[in-house]
Amino acid sequence: SVSYKHTAMTSAEDRTKPNILITGTPGVGKTATAIILAEKLNLHHANIGSIIQENKCHLEYDSTLDTQVLDEDKLLDILEKDFDDDMFSGGIIADYHACELFPERWFDLVICLRVETHVLYDRLVSRGYNEAKKNQNMECEIMRVVIDEAKQSYPEEIVQELRNNTIDEMDQNISRIEMWCKQWIEEHS
């Protein structure tokens, strides 16, 4: 994937390529989908989790969930600085398990990937998540936390919920997003 540094987040009117956020519970296939789409569409992949790690955007460690607690202000300061660099006119595909922290103006499309709970459970087990972390992520998926946050945080017309249980579904999702992206570019050129 392309380094996130030095990409720009311009206003929707100024962008020549759309900015896309792929979100969903951990284990739904966000990063895999984003990497493939970035390559196919010549977009810049921003793996928000990697940006957080590289820039140490942590407040503290939560030993119960075996995770770092995010410093949202530090992360947003870093992203805003990079977004204002104006090297590109859009064309960023970001992936992260939360979406409500990002400004609405940053994205033209928000994709929330969903999977069936038995698929998610197997994926979380394969990642070696502890019981508390598995349970929290399973509950988030069952309770539709991420899709509900997306619908509350962004205009309804830009939020799409897509199933991502299998490779075939991922391929269909990628094709659908590719078509949407091409249409967006035509409408904004």
PDB file of N, CA, C and O in Angstrom, residues 6 31 109 116:
ATOM      1  N   HIS A   6       1.477  12.762   3.150  1.00  0.00           N
ATOM      2  CA  HIS A   6       1.462  13.681   2.013  1.00  0.00           C
ATOM      3  C   HIS A   6       0.298  13.467   1.056  1.00  0.00           C
ATOM      4  O   HIS A   6       0.396  13.794  -0.107  1.00  0.00           O
ATOM      5  N   THR A  31      -9.392  -4.119   5.629  1.00  0.00           N
ATOM      6  CA  THR A  31      -8.076  -3.845   5.067  1.00  0.00           C
ATOM      7  C   THR A  31      -7.864  -4.608   3.770  1.00  0.00           C
ATOM      8  O   THR A  31      -7.370  -4.036   2.794  1.00  0.00           O
ATOM      9  N   LEU A 109     -18.025   8.336   0.159  1.00  0.00           N
ATOM     10  CA  LEU A 109     -18.678   7.040   0.283  1.00  0.00           C
ATOM     11  C   LEU A 109     -18.173   6.385   1.562  1.00  0.00           C
ATOM     12  O   LEU A 109     -16.970   6.397   1.840  1.00  0.00           O
ATOM     13  N   GLU A 116     -21.612 -12.581   8.939  1.00  0.00           N
ATOM     14  CA  GLU A 116     -22.394 -13.407   9.857  1.00  0.00           C
ATOM     15  C   GLU A 116     -21.530 -13.720  11.075  1.00  0.00           C
ATOM     16  O   GLU A 116     -20.309 -13.809  10.978  1.00  0.00           O
TER      17      GLU A 116
END
